[in-house]
Amino acid sequence: LESIKQSESLNNQVMISWGYNGLGCLEESRGNFDKAKRYFAKVVPLNPISEAARLGNLGISECRSGNYTEGEKLFRNSLHIYEVENDIQGVANTLNSLGNVAKHNLDFSQALHLFNRSKNLKLEIGDIHGVYNSMLNIAIVHRRLKMHEEALVIYSDCLTITNENGWVPFTSDLHN
């Protein structure tokens, strides 16, 4: 908070925004979603991409606090900005977040569609961690659909990616 106060005294909007974004991420990681939303709401959008990121962060906090309808609305607004700005990474991450909303709403067909679009875009730009994350989400949906063989193949592919990159294996319900 001290760095934000200093940045405010200097009227440094970039540092103020980074400070509030950092505090939002910290509170989100602590499970304090209402606090995270308050901090993310204070981020000053300096350009369209920073506004899209702010909306995406707010969407994640809304979903993690159980408000998937509001989260989806924020993700859709974020996606529109990323598409207009041709930010492929932002589009891919937001499609994954929308996939998580569809999965939560038990719309597995839509979830698979969104996760696959996200995965393909991440492949295009070489974001192997993002590909891995989308693959895990696809496997989770397959598992929920009782498509165990398909899920097993994807989990095996994820393990290969993990080993090839020296990562520690994990599963998560990430939103990006």
Short mmCIF file of C-alpha atoms in Angstrom, two decimals, residues 37-105:
data_model
loop_
_atom_site.label_atom_id
_atom_site.label_comp_id
_atom_site.label_asym_id
_atom_site.label_seq_id
_atom_site.Cartn_x
_atom_site.Cartn_y
_atom_site.Cartn_z
CA LYS A 37 -12.57 -7.26 -6.78
CA ARG A 38 -12.24 -3.93 -4.96
CA TYR A 39 -8.56 -3.67 -5.92
CA PHE A 40 -9.12 -4.76 -9.53
CA ALA A 41 -11.90 -2.17 -9.82
CA LYS A 42 -9.35 0.54 -8.90
CA VAL A 43 -6.98 -0.36 -11.72
CA VAL A 44 -6.90 2.56 -14.12
CA PRO A 45 -7.15 1.29 -17.70
CA LEU A 46 -4.34 3.01 -19.58
CA ASN A 47 -5.10 1.41 -22.93
CA PRO A 48 -7.56 -1.13 -24.34
CA ILE A 49 -5.40 -4.13 -23.40
CA SER A 50 -5.09 -3.04 -19.77
CA GLU A 51 -8.88 -2.57 -19.68
CA ALA A 52 -9.40 -6.06 -21.11
CA ALA A 53 -7.01 -7.49 -18.50
CA ARG A 54 -8.81 -5.59 -15.71
CA LEU A 55 -12.17 -6.97 -16.88
CA GLY A 56 -10.70 -10.48 -17.07
CA ASN A 57 -9.30 -10.24 -13.54
CA LEU A 58 -12.66 -9.00 -12.27
CA GLY A 59 -14.34 -11.89 -14.11
CA ILE A 60 -12.07 -14.43 -12.43
CA SER A 61 -12.83 -12.93 -9.02
CA GLU A 62 -16.56 -12.97 -9.72
CA CYS A 63 -16.44 -16.62 -10.75
CA ARG A 64 -14.31 -17.63 -7.79
CA SER A 65 -16.81 -15.99 -5.49
CA GLY A 66 -19.63 -17.93 -7.18
CA ASN A 67 -21.05 -15.23 -9.45
CA TYR A 68 -20.57 -16.95 -12.79
CA THR A 69 -23.17 -14.86 -14.60
CA GLU A 70 -21.33 -11.62 -13.84
CA GLY A 71 -17.99 -13.30 -14.51
CA GLU A 72 -19.16 -14.43 -17.94
CA LYS A 73 -20.35 -10.92 -18.78
CA LEU A 74 -16.96 -9.48 -17.80
CA PHE A 75 -15.13 -12.17 -19.82
CA ARG A 76 -17.26 -11.43 -22.91
CA ASN A 77 -16.46 -7.71 -22.64
CA SER A 78 -12.78 -8.55 -22.19
CA LEU A 79 -12.85 -10.93 -25.18
CA HIS A 80 -14.37 -8.26 -27.40
CA ILE A 81 -11.56 -5.84 -26.59
CA TYR A 82 -8.86 -8.46 -27.13
CA GLU A 83 -10.41 -9.39 -30.49
CA VAL A 84 -10.58 -5.76 -31.62
CA GLU A 85 -6.95 -5.26 -30.55
CA ASN A 86 -5.92 -8.57 -32.18
CA ASP A 87 -4.30 -9.72 -28.92
CA ILE A 88 -4.18 -13.48 -29.52
CA GLN A 89 -2.84 -14.31 -26.04
CA GLY A 90 -5.67 -12.32 -24.46
CA VAL A 91 -8.25 -13.96 -26.72
CA ALA A 92 -6.89 -17.43 -25.91
CA ASN A 93 -6.84 -16.82 -22.15
CA THR A 94 -10.34 -15.38 -22.17
CA LEU A 95 -11.72 -18.26 -24.24
CA ASN A 96 -10.32 -20.61 -21.58
CA SER A 97 -12.06 -18.55 -18.88
CA LEU A 98 -15.34 -18.70 -20.79
CA GLY A 99 -14.80 -22.45 -21.13
CA ASN A 100 -14.60 -22.69 -17.36
CA VAL A 101 -17.89 -20.81 -17.06
CA ALA A 102 -19.52 -23.19 -19.57
CA LYS A 103 -18.08 -26.16 -17.67
CA HIS A 104 -19.49 -24.78 -14.42
CA ASN A 105 -22.87 -24.37 -16.12
#
